[in-house]
Coordinates of C-alpha atoms in Angstrom, one line a residue:
V1 CA -63.0 -68.6 -36.9
T2 CA -66.2 -66.5 -36.7
A3 CA -66.1 -62.9 -38.0
G4 CA -66.0 -60.3 -35.2
R5 CA -65.4 -62.9 -32.4
E6 CA -62.1 -62.8 -30.6
A7 CA -60.5 -66.3 -31.0
T8 CA -57.5 -67.6 -29.1
L9 CA -54.7 -68.7 -31.4
Y10 CA -52.2 -69.8 -28.8
E11 CA -51.7 -69.8 -25.0
I12 CA -48.7 -70.7 -22.9
K13 CA -48.3 -70.7 -19.1
D14 CA -44.7 -72.0 -18.8
G15 CA -42.7 -68.8 -18.7
P16 CA -40.3 -67.1 -18.7
G17 CA -39.8 -67.0 -22.4
Y18 CA -40.3 -65.1 -25.6
F19 CA -41.9 -65.5 -29.0
T20 CA -39.5 -65.6 -31.9
E21 CA -41.8 -66.0 -34.9
M22 CA -45.5 -65.8 -35.9
W23 CA -47.0 -66.9 -39.2
F24 CA -50.6 -66.1 -40.5
T25 CA -52.5 -67.6 -43.3
G26 CA -56.2 -68.0 -44.4
V27 CA -58.8 -65.5 -43.2
L28 CA -56.2 -64.1 -40.8
D29 CA -54.4 -62.6 -43.7
D30 CA -56.4 -59.4 -44.0
P31 CA -55.6 -55.7 -43.4
H32 CA -58.4 -55.5 -40.8
T33 CA -57.5 -58.5 -38.7
V34 CA -56.8 -57.4 -35.1
V35 CA -54.2 -59.4 -33.1
R36 CA -53.9 -59.1 -29.3
L37 CA -51.3 -60.4 -26.9
Y38 CA -52.1 -60.8 -23.2
V39 CA -48.9 -61.1 -21.3
D40 CA -48.5 -62.3 -17.7
G41 CA -52.2 -62.4 -16.9
D42 CA -53.1 -58.9 -18.0
E43 CA -56.8 -58.5 -18.6
D44 CA -56.3 -55.8 -21.2
P45 CA -54.1 -56.5 -24.2
S46 CA -50.4 -55.8 -23.5
I47 CA -50.0 -55.4 -27.3
E48 CA -52.8 -54.9 -29.9
F49 CA -52.3 -54.3 -33.6
D50 CA -53.8 -54.3 -37.0
L51 CA -52.1 -57.2 -38.7
Y52 CA -50.9 -55.4 -41.8
L53 CA -49.6 -52.3 -40.0
A54 CA -47.6 -54.6 -37.6
H55 CA -45.9 -56.0 -40.7
G56 CA -45.0 -52.5 -42.1
I57 CA -47.9 -52.5 -44.6
G58 CA -49.6 -49.2 -44.6
C59 CA -51.6 -47.0 -47.1
N60 CA -53.4 -49.7 -49.0
G61 CA -53.1 -53.5 -48.6
S62 CA -54.3 -54.3 -52.1
V63 CA -51.4 -52.3 -53.5
E64 CA -48.9 -54.2 -51.4
A65 CA -50.4 -57.5 -52.5
Q66 CA -49.3 -56.7 -56.1
H67 CA -45.7 -56.9 -54.9
T68 CA -45.8 -60.2 -53.0
P69 CA -43.8 -62.3 -52.4
W70 CA -41.4 -60.2 -50.5
D71 CA -39.1 -61.2 -47.6
A72 CA -37.2 -59.0 -45.2
K73 CA -35.1 -59.9 -42.2
H74 CA -37.8 -59.2 -39.6
F75 CA -41.0 -59.9 -41.5
G76 CA -42.4 -60.7 -45.0
H77 CA -45.4 -61.6 -47.1
L78 CA -44.8 -64.7 -49.2
A79 CA -48.1 -65.7 -50.7
T80 CA -51.6 -64.4 -51.7
R81 CA -53.8 -64.6 -48.6
G82 CA -51.1 -66.1 -46.6
G83 CA -47.4 -66.5 -45.7
L84 CA -47.5 -63.3 -43.6
Y85 CA -44.9 -63.6 -40.9
N86 CA -42.9 -61.6 -38.3
K87 CA -39.9 -62.3 -36.0
Y88 CA -40.7 -59.9 -33.2
R89 CA -39.2 -61.2 -30.0
I90 CA -42.0 -60.6 -27.5
P91 CA -41.0 -61.5 -23.9
F92 CA -43.2 -62.7 -21.0
Q93 CA -42.4 -63.7 -17.4
F94 CA -45.2 -66.2 -16.7
S95 CA -47.8 -66.6 -19.4
A96 CA -48.9 -65.3 -22.8
R97 CA -52.1 -65.6 -24.9
V98 CA -52.4 -64.6 -28.6
T99 CA -55.9 -63.9 -30.0
A100 CA -57.3 -62.6 -33.3
T101 CA -60.5 -60.9 -34.4
T102 CA -61.2 -61.2 -38.1
V103 CA -63.7 -59.4 -40.5
S104 CA -64.5 -62.7 -42.3
S105 CA -65.5 -66.1 -41.1
G106 CA -63.5 -69.1 -42.4
Y107 CA -60.4 -71.2 -41.9
F108 CA -57.1 -70.0 -40.7
W109 CA -53.6 -71.4 -40.1
F110 CA -51.3 -70.0 -37.4
I111 CA -47.8 -71.0 -36.3
T112 CA -45.8 -69.5 -33.5
R113 CA -42.3 -70.4 -32.2
G114 CA -40.3 -69.3 -29.2
L115 CA -37.8 -70.0 -26.5
L116 CA -38.2 -70.8 -22.7
N117 CA -35.8 -70.1 -19.9
A118 CA -33.3 -68.4 -22.2
P119 CA -31.8 -64.9 -22.1
L120 CA -33.7 -62.4 -24.3
V121 CA -31.2 -61.6 -27.1
V122 CA -32.3 -59.2 -29.8
E123 CA -29.9 -58.4 -32.6
G124 CA -26.9 -59.4 -30.5
F125 CA -28.1 -57.3 -27.5
T126 CA -28.9 -59.2 -24.3
L127 CA -31.7 -57.3 -22.7
P128 CA -32.7 -57.4 -18.9
S129 CA -35.0 -60.1 -17.7
N130 CA -37.8 -57.5 -17.0
T131 CA -37.9 -56.3 -20.6
K132 CA -41.3 -55.7 -22.2
L133 CA -42.0 -54.9 -25.8
K134 CA -44.4 -52.0 -26.0
L135 CA -46.4 -50.7 -29.0
Y136 CA -47.3 -47.0 -29.2
K137 CA -50.0 -46.2 -31.7
Q138 CA -51.3 -43.0 -33.2
E139 CA -54.3 -44.0 -35.4
N140 CA -56.1 -42.0 -38.0
V141 CA -54.8 -38.6 -36.7
F142 CA -55.7 -35.5 -38.7
L143 CA -52.8 -33.1 -39.0
K144 CA -52.9 -29.6 -40.4
A145 CA -49.8 -28.2 -42.2
L146 CA -46.8 -28.0 -39.9
D147 CA -48.6 -29.7 -37.0
F148 CA -46.4 -32.0 -34.8
L149 CA -47.3 -35.5 -33.9
T150 CA -45.9 -37.3 -30.8
M151 CA -45.4 -40.9 -32.0
A152 CA -44.2 -42.1 -28.6
E153 CA -43.4 -40.7 -25.2
V154 CA -41.7 -42.8 -22.6
N155 CA -40.8 -41.8 -19.0
G156 CA -39.2 -43.4 -16.0
T157 CA -37.7 -46.4 -17.8
G158 CA -34.8 -47.3 -20.1
G159 CA -35.3 -48.8 -23.5
W160 CA -34.5 -49.2 -27.2
L161 CA -36.5 -47.7 -30.1
Y162 CA -36.9 -50.8 -32.2
Q163 CA -39.2 -50.1 -35.2
I164 CA -41.6 -47.6 -36.7
T165 CA -44.3 -47.8 -39.3
L166 CA -45.9 -44.7 -40.9
S167 CA -49.0 -44.7 -43.1
A168 CA -50.1 -41.3 -44.3
S169 CA -52.3 -39.8 -47.0
G170 CA -52.6 -36.2 -48.4
S171 CA -53.4 -34.4 -51.6
D172 CA -49.7 -34.4 -52.6
Y173 CA -46.3 -35.5 -51.2
T174 CA -45.0 -32.2 -49.9
Y175 CA -45.9 -33.2 -46.3
L176 CA -42.9 -35.6 -46.6
E177 CA -40.6 -32.5 -46.2
A178 CA -40.7 -33.3 -42.5
C179 CA -37.9 -34.2 -40.1
F180 CA -38.1 -36.9 -37.4
R181 CA -37.1 -35.5 -34.0
V182 CA -36.2 -37.3 -30.8
T183 CA -35.4 -36.1 -27.2
I184 CA -33.5 -38.6 -25.1
D185 CA -33.2 -38.5 -21.3
G186 CA -34.2 -34.8 -21.3
T187 CA -31.4 -33.6 -23.6
P188 CA -32.1 -31.1 -26.4
V189 CA -33.9 -32.3 -29.5
Q190 CA -31.9 -34.3 -32.1
F191 CA -32.8 -34.9 -35.7
L192 CA -33.1 -38.5 -36.9
S193 CA -33.6 -37.5 -40.6
S194 CA -33.6 -34.6 -43.0
G195 CA -37.0 -35.6 -44.4
T196 CA -39.6 -38.3 -44.1
E197 CA -38.4 -40.5 -47.0
D198 CA -34.8 -40.0 -45.7
M199 CA -35.8 -41.7 -42.5
F200 CA -36.8 -44.8 -44.5
L201 CA -33.5 -44.7 -46.4
S202 CA -35.0 -43.5 -49.7
A203 CA -34.9 -40.1 -51.3
Y204 CA -36.9 -37.6 -53.4
Y205 CA -40.3 -38.6 -52.3
F206 CA -39.6 -42.3 -52.8
N207 CA -39.2 -41.7 -56.5
R208 CA -38.3 -45.4 -57.2
R209 CA -41.4 -46.4 -55.3
Y210 CA -41.5 -49.9 -53.8
F211 CA -38.7 -51.6 -51.9
M212 CA -38.7 -54.0 -48.9
S213 CA -35.3 -54.3 -47.3
D214 CA -34.0 -55.6 -44.0
S215 CA -33.6 -52.1 -42.6
A216 CA -36.5 -50.2 -44.2
G217 CA -39.1 -50.4 -46.9
L218 CA -41.9 -48.7 -48.8
T219 CA -44.8 -51.1 -49.0
C220 CA -47.3 -48.7 -50.6
K221 CA -47.3 -45.5 -52.7
V222 CA -50.5 -44.3 -54.3
D223 CA -50.7 -41.0 -56.1
P224 CA -51.4 -38.2 -55.4
G225 CA -50.1 -38.5 -51.9
S226 CA -50.4 -41.7 -49.9
I227 CA -47.5 -43.8 -48.6
G228 CA -46.8 -46.7 -46.2
A229 CA -43.3 -47.3 -44.9
Y230 CA -41.3 -49.1 -42.2
K231 CA -37.9 -48.7 -40.5
F232 CA -36.0 -50.9 -38.1
F233 CA -33.3 -49.6 -35.7
D234 CA -31.5 -52.9 -35.0
A235 CA -28.4 -51.9 -36.9
D236 CA -28.4 -48.3 -35.6
P237 CA -29.9 -48.5 -32.1
V238 CA -31.6 -45.5 -30.5
V239 CA -31.3 -46.2 -26.8
F240 CA -32.3 -44.2 -23.7
S241 CA -31.8 -44.5 -19.9
K242 CA -34.9 -42.8 -18.5
S243 CA -37.0 -41.1 -21.2
L244 CA -37.7 -40.7 -24.9
T245 CA -40.0 -38.6 -27.0
L246 CA -40.3 -39.3 -30.8
L247 CA -41.9 -36.6 -33.0
W248 CA -42.9 -36.2 -36.6
R249 CA -44.4 -33.3 -38.4
C250 CA -46.7 -32.6 -41.3
G251 CA -44.3 -30.8 -43.6
E252 CA -41.5 -28.5 -42.4
G253 CA -41.0 -24.8 -41.7
P254 CA -40.2 -22.5 -38.8
A255 CA -40.6 -24.3 -35.5
P256 CA -40.8 -23.4 -31.8
E257 CA -37.4 -23.2 -30.2
Q258 CA -37.7 -26.4 -28.3
Y259 CA -38.2 -28.3 -31.5
G260 CA -35.5 -26.7 -33.6
N261 CA -35.6 -25.9 -37.3
C262 CA -34.9 -28.7 -39.7
P263 CA -33.9 -28.4 -42.4
N264 CA -32.7 -24.9 -42.8
H265 CA -35.0 -24.6 -45.8
A266 CA -38.5 -23.8 -44.8
A267 CA -40.6 -25.9 -47.1
S268 CA -40.9 -27.0 -50.8
V269 CA -43.2 -27.0 -53.7
L270 CA -44.0 -30.1 -55.8
F271 CA -43.9 -29.9 -59.6
G272 CA -45.8 -32.1 -62.0
D273 CA -42.9 -34.4 -62.6
N274 CA -42.5 -35.1 -58.8
S275 CA -39.4 -32.9 -58.6
H276 CA -39.4 -30.2 -56.0
Q277 CA -37.8 -26.9 -55.2
H278 CA -36.8 -25.8 -51.7
Y279 CA -37.4 -22.2 -50.6
A280 CA -35.1 -20.4 -48.2
S281 CA -37.8 -18.5 -46.3
A282 CA -41.3 -19.3 -45.0
K283 CA -42.9 -16.4 -46.8
D284 CA -41.9 -17.9 -50.2
A285 CA -42.9 -21.5 -49.3
I286 CA -46.1 -23.3 -50.2
L287 CA -47.6 -25.1 -47.2
P288 CA -48.1 -28.9 -47.4
P289 CA -51.6 -30.3 -47.4
D290 CA -53.5 -31.5 -44.4
I291 CA -53.1 -35.2 -44.0
N292 CA -54.4 -38.3 -42.2
V293 CA -51.7 -40.4 -40.5
T294 CA -51.3 -43.6 -38.5
T295 CA -48.0 -44.5 -36.8
Y296 CA -46.8 -47.6 -35.0
T297 CA -43.7 -47.4 -32.7
W298 CA -42.3 -50.5 -31.2
I299 CA -40.0 -50.0 -28.1
Y300 CA -38.3 -52.4 -25.8
E301 CA -38.5 -51.0 -22.3
Y302 CA -36.7 -52.2 -19.2
N303 CA -35.5 -51.2 -15.7
R304 CA -31.9 -51.9 -14.8
N305 CA -32.3 -51.3 -11.1

């Protein structure tokens, strides 16, 4: 493959069907490789992603490399410069083409598998035949303290929130005092977590650092304030019939009424030993730092009409 030139890795015109596995090795295995999927004749990519972020690897790929091999249920990284794989089930009705653009020239190996003329079954759920897997991206967004970020907004369709990846960097970790919020089908806001690390099933600012499990993982943590984490919603589905909005925030404090206050504590201060103290009122709290953040949100969308 030639650096900077989009190369076709695989193409099929025998739908309907869906991908069940993709595996990348060689020059493809790079944080800056861009993979695109063109589904059912779309001229623009139906899905486009940075390879590492699509596999839950945020923050700093060289840090994650120190912890290979690792293997979770849905993806893993099993070798140096290779063995990067995922099991996203990506459906298509008629055709699909997979391409990659790399930053280096050289050799690559790519394997993909799938099923044709079979019902789309994801984690035991049989999804409608018109299902599409969508990727919502917020890339390199600058957030000031207490700013909200809309990770995904879906209207006019049903669906299933399937996976999220968050990569963020600040001057300390107090921005993690932030709750994930969701509104479903126009109902009042609900809270999916009591803090950022809680969403990813850890606690206390990821104080045990790296883990890569089937449900969630922390693939990167670099002091003083950078993290990369992923979470799957296969075992605890978040489903909707007509709309969904997923929100995150840079730190936590008093919020506009429509967003609700979470938690009841306003914010926290970080001590040198990475412990932290909550404060009960905003006037006593120390605001979190400004941050740079990238999020990936994978959602299966369908119309049951």
